[in-house]
Each structure stands twice: as structure tokens, then as C-alpha cells.
Amino acid sequence: MSAECHIASLLIQCRPNALEALAATIGAEPGVEVPITHPTGTLIAMLESPDQGTIADLAHRFTGLAGVLSCNLVFHGIDGETGPPAPTADAGKANAEGVNDERA
């Protein structure tokens, strides 16, 4: 079982007169922080979630909020203890079946 943590940041452009209300609404979502706002109508939202679906859902919801002009994913990373991929039965074979490797 993996304990993944998806971290993302969104660049959100909005109408300047809606900035304060949108920052409060977006920042009130669980796992969301709004560390940066700019009076021209720009805000950065930092998201932390156990899965990427939640991040996609939030970005879609934010896009539909009144006053939002655009919402763009700037960064998405996965932090967690997923471990290395499990080896396959063919691990270690030099060539895939049917491939002629003439480097030798």
C-alpha cells in the first residue's frame, strides 16, 4: 500500500474586484492554501491531496467560479513511499524478442 501525497500549484487569473473573495473561497477548500495574491487579479493556489483526481476536480471547480478568467496547472509532483517498480519476468534480458541488435 502506498502513501502518496500529490502536491500541485495553480495559477489563477481573475477579475481584480473578485480577488479577495476568490482567495477566501479557494483557500477554504481542504488541502488548499493561497499564499500569493496580486492586485491585478492573480493568485497562486497550493494544493495537497492523496490523489491526482482531487487536484483535477478542484482545478475544474475553480475554473467555474464567478470572476475566474483562467486556472492553469503550473506544477504537479508526487511525494510518497511507493517503492521501486516490481521486477518483471523478462527483467535482465538484453533484447526484446524479435529485435536484432547488431551493435556487437
Short mmCIF file of N, CA and C in Angstrom, two decimals:
data_model
loop_
_atom_site.label_atom_id
_atom_site.label_comp_id
_atom_site.label_asym_id
_atom_site.label_seq_id
_atom_site.Cartn_x
_atom_site.Cartn_y
_atom_site.Cartn_z
N MET A 1 0.84 -1.18 0.00
CA MET A 1 0.00 0.00 0.00
C MET A 1 0.89 1.24 0.00
N SER A 2 0.59 2.19 -0.88
CA SER A 2 1.42 3.39 -0.97
C SER A 2 0.76 4.55 -0.25
N ALA A 3 1.60 5.42 0.27
CA ALA A 3 1.11 6.63 0.94
C ALA A 3 1.56 7.82 0.11
N GLU A 4 0.90 8.01 -1.02
CA GLU A 4 1.26 9.11 -1.91
C GLU A 4 0.67 10.42 -1.44
N CYS A 5 1.39 11.48 -1.74
CA CYS A 5 0.91 12.83 -1.49
C CYS A 5 1.13 13.62 -2.78
N HIS A 6 0.06 14.04 -3.40
CA HIS A 6 0.14 14.83 -4.63
C HIS A 6 0.16 16.31 -4.24
N ILE A 7 1.15 17.01 -4.77
CA ILE A 7 1.31 18.44 -4.50
C ILE A 7 1.22 19.17 -5.83
N ALA A 8 0.43 20.22 -5.86
CA ALA A 8 0.25 20.97 -7.11
C ALA A 8 0.12 22.45 -6.82
N SER A 9 0.41 23.23 -7.84
CA SER A 9 0.16 24.66 -7.74
C SER A 9 -0.63 25.10 -8.98
N LEU A 10 -1.54 26.01 -8.75
CA LEU A 10 -2.39 26.54 -9.80
C LEU A 10 -2.18 28.05 -9.89
N LEU A 11 -2.09 28.55 -11.11
CA LEU A 11 -2.05 29.98 -11.37
C LEU A 11 -3.45 30.37 -11.81
N ILE A 12 -4.09 31.20 -11.03
CA ILE A 12 -5.48 31.57 -11.30
C ILE A 12 -5.54 33.07 -11.59
N GLN A 13 -6.10 33.40 -12.74
CA GLN A 13 -6.34 34.80 -13.12
C GLN A 13 -7.82 35.09 -12.89
N CYS A 14 -8.10 36.21 -12.27
CA CYS A 14 -9.49 36.56 -12.00
C CYS A 14 -9.69 38.07 -12.17
N ARG A 15 -10.93 38.46 -12.11
CA ARG A 15 -11.23 39.89 -12.15
C ARG A 15 -10.70 40.51 -10.85
N PRO A 16 -10.00 41.63 -10.93
CA PRO A 16 -9.42 42.23 -9.72
C PRO A 16 -10.44 42.50 -8.61
N ASN A 17 -11.66 42.86 -8.99
CA ASN A 17 -12.66 43.14 -7.96
C ASN A 17 -13.16 41.87 -7.27
N ALA A 18 -12.82 40.70 -7.79
CA ALA A 18 -13.24 39.43 -7.18
C ALA A 18 -12.10 38.74 -6.44
N LEU A 19 -10.90 39.32 -6.49
CA LEU A 19 -9.71 38.68 -5.95
C LEU A 19 -9.84 38.28 -4.49
N GLU A 20 -10.24 39.21 -3.65
CA GLU A 20 -10.30 38.93 -2.21
C GLU A 20 -11.29 37.82 -1.89
N ALA A 21 -12.48 37.88 -2.48
CA ALA A 21 -13.50 36.85 -2.22
C ALA A 21 -13.06 35.49 -2.76
N LEU A 22 -12.45 35.48 -3.95
CA LEU A 22 -12.00 34.21 -4.53
C LEU A 22 -10.86 33.61 -3.71
N ALA A 23 -9.93 34.42 -3.25
CA ALA A 23 -8.84 33.92 -2.43
C ALA A 23 -9.38 33.26 -1.16
N ALA A 24 -10.41 33.86 -0.57
CA ALA A 24 -11.02 33.29 0.63
C ALA A 24 -11.76 31.99 0.31
N THR A 25 -12.52 31.98 -0.77
CA THR A 25 -13.29 30.79 -1.15
C THR A 25 -12.36 29.63 -1.50
N ILE A 26 -11.36 29.90 -2.34
CA ILE A 26 -10.43 28.86 -2.77
C ILE A 26 -9.59 28.37 -1.60
N GLY A 27 -9.13 29.29 -0.76
CA GLY A 27 -8.32 28.92 0.40
C GLY A 27 -9.07 28.16 1.47
N ALA A 28 -10.40 28.21 1.43
CA ALA A 28 -11.22 27.49 2.42
C ALA A 28 -11.37 26.01 2.08
N GLU A 29 -10.98 25.63 0.88
CA GLU A 29 -11.08 24.21 0.49
C GLU A 29 -10.06 23.39 1.28
N PRO A 30 -10.43 22.17 1.71
CA PRO A 30 -9.48 21.32 2.42
C PRO A 30 -8.25 21.01 1.56
N GLY A 31 -7.07 21.17 2.14
CA GLY A 31 -5.83 20.88 1.43
C GLY A 31 -5.37 21.98 0.49
N VAL A 32 -6.03 23.14 0.54
CA VAL A 32 -5.68 24.24 -0.37
C VAL A 32 -5.23 25.44 0.44
N GLU A 33 -4.17 26.08 -0.04
CA GLU A 33 -3.64 27.30 0.57
C GLU A 33 -3.44 28.31 -0.55
N VAL A 34 -3.70 29.58 -0.26
CA VAL A 34 -3.47 30.65 -1.23
C VAL A 34 -2.39 31.56 -0.63
N PRO A 35 -1.12 31.25 -0.92
CA PRO A 35 -0.03 32.02 -0.31
C PRO A 35 0.27 33.34 -1.01
N ILE A 36 -0.15 33.48 -2.27
CA ILE A 36 0.20 34.68 -3.03
C ILE A 36 -1.00 35.22 -3.78
N THR A 37 -1.24 36.52 -3.63
CA THR A 37 -2.23 37.21 -4.44
C THR A 37 -1.60 38.50 -4.96
N HIS A 38 -2.12 38.98 -6.08
CA HIS A 38 -1.63 40.25 -6.63
C HIS A 38 -2.85 41.07 -7.02
N PRO A 39 -2.83 42.36 -6.75
CA PRO A 39 -4.00 43.22 -7.00
C PRO A 39 -4.50 43.23 -8.45
N THR A 40 -3.66 42.79 -9.40
CA THR A 40 -4.11 42.78 -10.79
C THR A 40 -5.06 41.62 -11.08
N GLY A 41 -5.27 40.75 -10.09
CA GLY A 41 -6.19 39.63 -10.27
C GLY A 41 -5.50 38.29 -10.45
N THR A 42 -4.33 38.14 -9.87
CA THR A 42 -3.58 36.89 -9.95
C THR A 42 -3.48 36.28 -8.57
N LEU A 43 -3.70 34.98 -8.49
CA LEU A 43 -3.46 34.29 -7.24
C LEU A 43 -2.84 32.93 -7.51
N ILE A 44 -2.07 32.47 -6.57
CA ILE A 44 -1.45 31.16 -6.62
C ILE A 44 -2.11 30.30 -5.56
N ALA A 45 -2.57 29.12 -5.97
CA ALA A 45 -3.15 28.17 -5.03
C ALA A 45 -2.24 26.95 -4.94
N MET A 46 -1.90 26.56 -3.73
CA MET A 46 -1.10 25.36 -3.48
C MET A 46 -2.05 24.28 -2.99
N LEU A 47 -2.00 23.10 -3.62
CA LEU A 47 -2.90 22.01 -3.29
C LEU A 47 -2.12 20.80 -2.82
N GLU A 48 -2.67 20.09 -1.85
CA GLU A 48 -2.09 18.85 -1.36
C GLU A 48 -3.22 17.84 -1.25
N SER A 49 -3.02 16.67 -1.86
CA SER A 49 -4.09 15.69 -1.95
C SER A 49 -3.52 14.28 -1.99
N PRO A 50 -4.28 13.27 -1.57
CA PRO A 50 -3.80 11.89 -1.66
C PRO A 50 -3.87 11.32 -3.07
N ASP A 51 -4.51 12.03 -4.01
CA ASP A 51 -4.62 11.52 -5.38
C ASP A 51 -4.72 12.67 -6.38
N GLN A 52 -4.41 12.38 -7.64
CA GLN A 52 -4.42 13.42 -8.66
C GLN A 52 -5.83 13.78 -9.09
N GLY A 53 -6.78 12.89 -8.91
CA GLY A 53 -8.17 13.17 -9.27
C GLY A 53 -8.74 14.35 -8.50
N THR A 54 -8.40 14.44 -7.23
CA THR A 54 -8.88 15.55 -6.40
C THR A 54 -8.32 16.87 -6.91
N ILE A 55 -7.07 16.87 -7.33
CA ILE A 55 -6.46 18.09 -7.86
C ILE A 55 -7.17 18.51 -9.14
N ALA A 56 -7.43 17.55 -10.02
CA ALA A 56 -8.13 17.86 -11.27
C ALA A 56 -9.54 18.38 -10.99
N ASP A 57 -10.23 17.76 -10.05
CA ASP A 57 -11.58 18.21 -9.69
C ASP A 57 -11.58 19.63 -9.14
N LEU A 58 -10.63 19.94 -8.27
CA LEU A 58 -10.56 21.29 -7.71
C LEU A 58 -10.25 22.31 -8.79
N ALA A 59 -9.30 22.01 -9.66
CA ALA A 59 -8.97 22.94 -10.75
C ALA A 59 -10.19 23.20 -11.63
N HIS A 60 -10.94 22.16 -11.91
CA HIS A 60 -12.15 22.31 -12.72
C HIS A 60 -13.19 23.17 -11.99
N ARG A 61 -13.36 22.92 -10.70
CA ARG A 61 -14.32 23.72 -9.91
C ARG A 61 -13.89 25.18 -9.84
N PHE A 62 -12.60 25.43 -9.63
CA PHE A 62 -12.12 26.80 -9.54
C PHE A 62 -12.36 27.55 -10.85
N THR A 63 -12.20 26.86 -11.97
CA THR A 63 -12.42 27.47 -13.28
C THR A 63 -13.85 27.99 -13.41
N GLY A 64 -14.79 27.30 -12.79
CA GLY A 64 -16.19 27.68 -12.89
C GLY A 64 -16.66 28.73 -11.90
N LEU A 65 -15.79 29.18 -11.00
CA LEU A 65 -16.20 30.18 -10.02
C LEU A 65 -16.40 31.54 -10.69
N ALA A 66 -17.40 32.26 -10.24
CA ALA A 66 -17.67 33.60 -10.79
C ALA A 66 -16.47 34.50 -10.57
N GLY A 67 -16.02 35.15 -11.62
CA GLY A 67 -14.89 36.06 -11.55
C GLY A 67 -13.58 35.45 -12.00
N VAL A 68 -13.51 34.10 -12.10
CA VAL A 68 -12.29 33.44 -12.55
C VAL A 68 -12.21 33.52 -14.06
N LEU A 69 -11.07 33.99 -14.57
CA LEU A 69 -10.85 34.08 -16.01
C LEU A 69 -10.11 32.87 -16.54
N SER A 70 -9.16 32.35 -15.76
CA SER A 70 -8.42 31.15 -16.16
C SER A 70 -7.83 30.49 -14.93
N CYS A 71 -7.60 29.19 -15.05
CA CYS A 71 -6.99 28.41 -13.99
C CYS A 71 -6.06 27.40 -14.66
N ASN A 72 -4.75 27.54 -14.40
CA ASN A 72 -3.76 26.70 -15.06
C ASN A 72 -2.89 25.96 -14.06
N LEU A 73 -2.68 24.68 -14.33
CA LEU A 73 -1.78 23.87 -13.53
C LEU A 73 -0.35 24.29 -13.86
N VAL A 74 0.41 24.67 -12.83
CA VAL A 74 1.79 25.10 -13.02
C VAL A 74 2.75 23.98 -12.62
N PHE A 75 2.39 23.23 -11.59
CA PHE A 75 3.25 22.17 -11.09
C PHE A 75 2.41 21.05 -10.51
N HIS A 76 2.86 19.82 -10.73
CA HIS A 76 2.26 18.65 -10.08
C HIS A 76 3.37 17.67 -9.79
N GLY A 77 3.51 17.33 -8.52
CA GLY A 77 4.52 16.36 -8.11
C GLY A 77 3.92 15.34 -7.17
N ILE A 78 4.56 14.19 -7.09
CA ILE A 78 4.08 13.11 -6.22
C ILE A 78 5.19 12.82 -5.21
N ASP A 79 4.83 12.86 -3.96
CA ASP A 79 5.75 12.55 -2.88
C ASP A 79 5.16 11.37 -2.14
N GLY A 80 5.97 10.39 -1.83
CA GLY A 80 5.43 9.28 -1.08
C GLY A 80 6.33 8.07 -1.12
N GLU A 81 5.88 7.05 -0.44
CA GLU A 81 6.64 5.81 -0.32
C GLU A 81 6.04 4.76 -1.24
N THR A 82 6.23 4.93 -2.53
CA THR A 82 5.68 3.97 -3.48
C THR A 82 6.64 2.83 -3.73
N GLY A 83 7.93 3.03 -3.48
CA GLY A 83 8.92 1.99 -3.68
C GLY A 83 9.23 1.81 -5.15
N PRO A 84 10.25 0.99 -5.43
CA PRO A 84 10.62 0.75 -6.83
C PRO A 84 9.58 -0.13 -7.51
N PRO A 85 9.51 -0.07 -8.84
CA PRO A 85 8.56 -0.92 -9.53
C PRO A 85 8.93 -2.39 -9.36
N ALA A 86 7.94 -3.23 -9.36
CA ALA A 86 8.17 -4.67 -9.22
C ALA A 86 8.87 -5.19 -10.47
N PRO A 87 9.86 -6.08 -10.31
CA PRO A 87 10.54 -6.63 -11.49
C PRO A 87 9.59 -7.50 -12.30
N THR A 88 9.83 -7.53 -13.59
CA THR A 88 9.01 -8.37 -14.47
C THR A 88 9.75 -9.66 -14.74
N ALA A 89 9.06 -10.64 -15.31
CA ALA A 89 9.67 -11.92 -15.62
C ALA A 89 10.80 -11.76 -16.64
N ASP A 90 10.73 -10.73 -17.48
CA ASP A 90 11.73 -10.51 -18.52
C ASP A 90 12.85 -9.58 -18.08
N ALA A 91 12.86 -9.16 -16.84
CA ALA A 91 13.88 -8.23 -16.39
C ALA A 91 15.26 -8.84 -16.57
N GLY A 92 16.18 -8.07 -17.11
CA GLY A 92 17.53 -8.53 -17.30
C GLY A 92 17.82 -9.08 -18.68
N LYS A 93 16.82 -9.32 -19.50
CA LYS A 93 17.06 -9.79 -20.86
C LYS A 93 17.67 -8.67 -21.66
N ALA A 94 18.65 -8.98 -22.46
CA ALA A 94 19.36 -7.96 -23.23
C ALA A 94 18.51 -7.40 -24.36
N ASN A 95 17.77 -8.25 -25.04
CA ASN A 95 16.99 -7.82 -26.20
C ASN A 95 15.55 -8.30 -26.06
N ALA A 96 14.65 -7.49 -26.57
CA ALA A 96 13.27 -7.93 -26.64
C ALA A 96 13.15 -8.95 -27.76
N GLU A 97 12.21 -9.84 -27.64
CA GLU A 97 12.02 -10.88 -28.66
C GLU A 97 11.78 -10.24 -30.02
N GLY A 98 12.49 -10.73 -31.03
CA GLY A 98 12.29 -10.23 -32.37
C GLY A 98 13.13 -9.03 -32.74
N VAL A 99 13.95 -8.53 -31.80
CA VAL A 99 14.78 -7.35 -32.07
C VAL A 99 16.18 -7.81 -32.41
N ASN A 100 16.70 -7.37 -33.53
CA ASN A 100 18.04 -7.73 -33.96
C ASN A 100 18.98 -6.60 -33.57
N ASP A 101 19.82 -6.83 -32.58
CA ASP A 101 20.75 -5.83 -32.12
C ASP A 101 22.12 -6.13 -32.72
N GLU A 102 22.57 -5.29 -33.65
CA GLU A 102 23.82 -5.55 -34.36
C GLU A 102 24.96 -4.68 -33.85
N ARG A 103 24.92 -4.26 -32.60
CA ARG A 103 25.98 -3.40 -32.06
C ARG A 103 27.27 -4.15 -31.81
N ALA A 104 27.24 -5.44 -31.64
CA ALA A 104 28.43 -6.21 -31.27
C ALA A 104 29.43 -6.35 -32.38
#
